[in-house]
CSV table of C-alpha atoms in Angstrom, one decimal:
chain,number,residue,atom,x,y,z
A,1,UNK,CA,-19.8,53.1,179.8
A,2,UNK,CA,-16.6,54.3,182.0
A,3,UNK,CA,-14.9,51.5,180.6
A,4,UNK,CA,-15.4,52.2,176.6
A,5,UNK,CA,-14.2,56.0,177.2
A,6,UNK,CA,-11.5,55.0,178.8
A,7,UNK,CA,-10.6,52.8,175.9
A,8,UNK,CA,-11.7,55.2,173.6
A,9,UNK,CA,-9.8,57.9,175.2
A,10,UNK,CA,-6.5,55.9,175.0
A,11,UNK,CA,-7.1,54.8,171.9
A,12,UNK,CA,-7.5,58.2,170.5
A,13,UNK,CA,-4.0,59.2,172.0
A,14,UNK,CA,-1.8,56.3,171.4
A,15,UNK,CA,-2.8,56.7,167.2
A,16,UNK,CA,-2.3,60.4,167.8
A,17,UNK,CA,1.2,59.2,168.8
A,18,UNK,CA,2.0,56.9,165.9
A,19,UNK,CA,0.5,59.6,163.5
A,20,UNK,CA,3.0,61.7,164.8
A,21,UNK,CA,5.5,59.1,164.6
A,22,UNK,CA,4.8,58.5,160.9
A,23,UNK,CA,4.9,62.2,159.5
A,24,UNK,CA,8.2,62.8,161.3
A,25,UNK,CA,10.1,59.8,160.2
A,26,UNK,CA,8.3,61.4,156.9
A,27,UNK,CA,10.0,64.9,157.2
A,28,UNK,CA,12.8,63.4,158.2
A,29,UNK,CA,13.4,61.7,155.0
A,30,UNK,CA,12.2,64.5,153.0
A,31,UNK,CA,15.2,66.2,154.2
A,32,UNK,CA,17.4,64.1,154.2
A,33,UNK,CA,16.3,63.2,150.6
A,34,UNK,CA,16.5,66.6,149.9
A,35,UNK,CA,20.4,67.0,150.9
A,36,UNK,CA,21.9,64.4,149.3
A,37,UNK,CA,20.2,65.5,146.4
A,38,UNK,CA,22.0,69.0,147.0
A,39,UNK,CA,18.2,70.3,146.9
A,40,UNK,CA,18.6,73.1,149.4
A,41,UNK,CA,15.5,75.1,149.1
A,42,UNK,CA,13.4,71.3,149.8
A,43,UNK,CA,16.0,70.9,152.6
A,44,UNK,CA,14.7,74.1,153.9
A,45,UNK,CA,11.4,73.1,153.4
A,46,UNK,CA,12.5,69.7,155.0
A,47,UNK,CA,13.8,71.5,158.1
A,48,UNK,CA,10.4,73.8,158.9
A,49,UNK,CA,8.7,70.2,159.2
A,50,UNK,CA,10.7,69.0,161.6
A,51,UNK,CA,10.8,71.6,163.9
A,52,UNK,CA,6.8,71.8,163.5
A,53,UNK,CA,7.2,68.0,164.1
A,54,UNK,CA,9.0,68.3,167.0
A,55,UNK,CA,6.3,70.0,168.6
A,56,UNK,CA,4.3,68.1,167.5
A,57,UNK,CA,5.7,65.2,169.1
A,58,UNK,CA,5.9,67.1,172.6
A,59,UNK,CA,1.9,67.8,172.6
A,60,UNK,CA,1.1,64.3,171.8
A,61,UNK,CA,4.0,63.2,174.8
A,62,UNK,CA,2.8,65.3,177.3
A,63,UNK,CA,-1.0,63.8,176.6
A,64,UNK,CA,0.5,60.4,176.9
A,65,UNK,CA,2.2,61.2,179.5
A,66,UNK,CA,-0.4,62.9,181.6
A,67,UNK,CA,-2.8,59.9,181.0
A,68,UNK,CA,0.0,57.7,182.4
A,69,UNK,CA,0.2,59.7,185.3
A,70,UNK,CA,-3.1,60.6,186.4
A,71,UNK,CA,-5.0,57.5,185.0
A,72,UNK,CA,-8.1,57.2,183.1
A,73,UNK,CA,-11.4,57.1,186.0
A,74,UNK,CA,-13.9,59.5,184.7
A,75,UNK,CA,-12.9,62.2,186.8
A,76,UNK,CA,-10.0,62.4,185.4
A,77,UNK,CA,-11.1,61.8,181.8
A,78,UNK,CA,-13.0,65.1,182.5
A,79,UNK,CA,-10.9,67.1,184.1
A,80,UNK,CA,-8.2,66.2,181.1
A,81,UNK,CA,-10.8,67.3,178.6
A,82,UNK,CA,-11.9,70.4,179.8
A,83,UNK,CA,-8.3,71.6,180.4
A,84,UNK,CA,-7.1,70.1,177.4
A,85,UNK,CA,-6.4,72.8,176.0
A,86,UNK,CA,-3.5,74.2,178.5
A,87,UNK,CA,-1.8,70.9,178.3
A,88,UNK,CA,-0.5,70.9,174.9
């Protein structure tokens, strides 16, 4: 069982990451979409979604990276999700 919640667990994260990955290469050519059609309120627009992405993109990082670093035993699996909360 410790070994298919560890997989699961990784799993989870690393599409969490490529989500994240997708919807800012998204915004990204929203806005950049948005300027060369000299469409300034979508560039706006465009420009709230990245900065929400880039937050976005730390949350999911610092998961990754705290997985990486602390490894996946079951102790750890729980400790990470009953603290998840203050990590991102």
């Amino acid at each position: 069982q410790q070994k298919y919640r560890r997989s699961k667990t990784e799993d989870i994260i690393q599409k969490t990451y490529d989500h994240e990955v997708m919807i800012s290469e998204s915004c990204l050519e929203l806005t950049k979409k948005a300027l060369e059609m000299n469409d300034f309120m979508l560039f706006s627009l465009g420009q709230e979604y990245n900065k929400i992405q880039v937050k976005e993109m730390e949350e999911v990082t610092t998961l990754t990276d705290i997985m990486k670093t602390f490894g996946t035993d079951k102790h750890t699996l729980l400790l990470f999700d009953s603290h998840i909360n203050e990590y991102i």
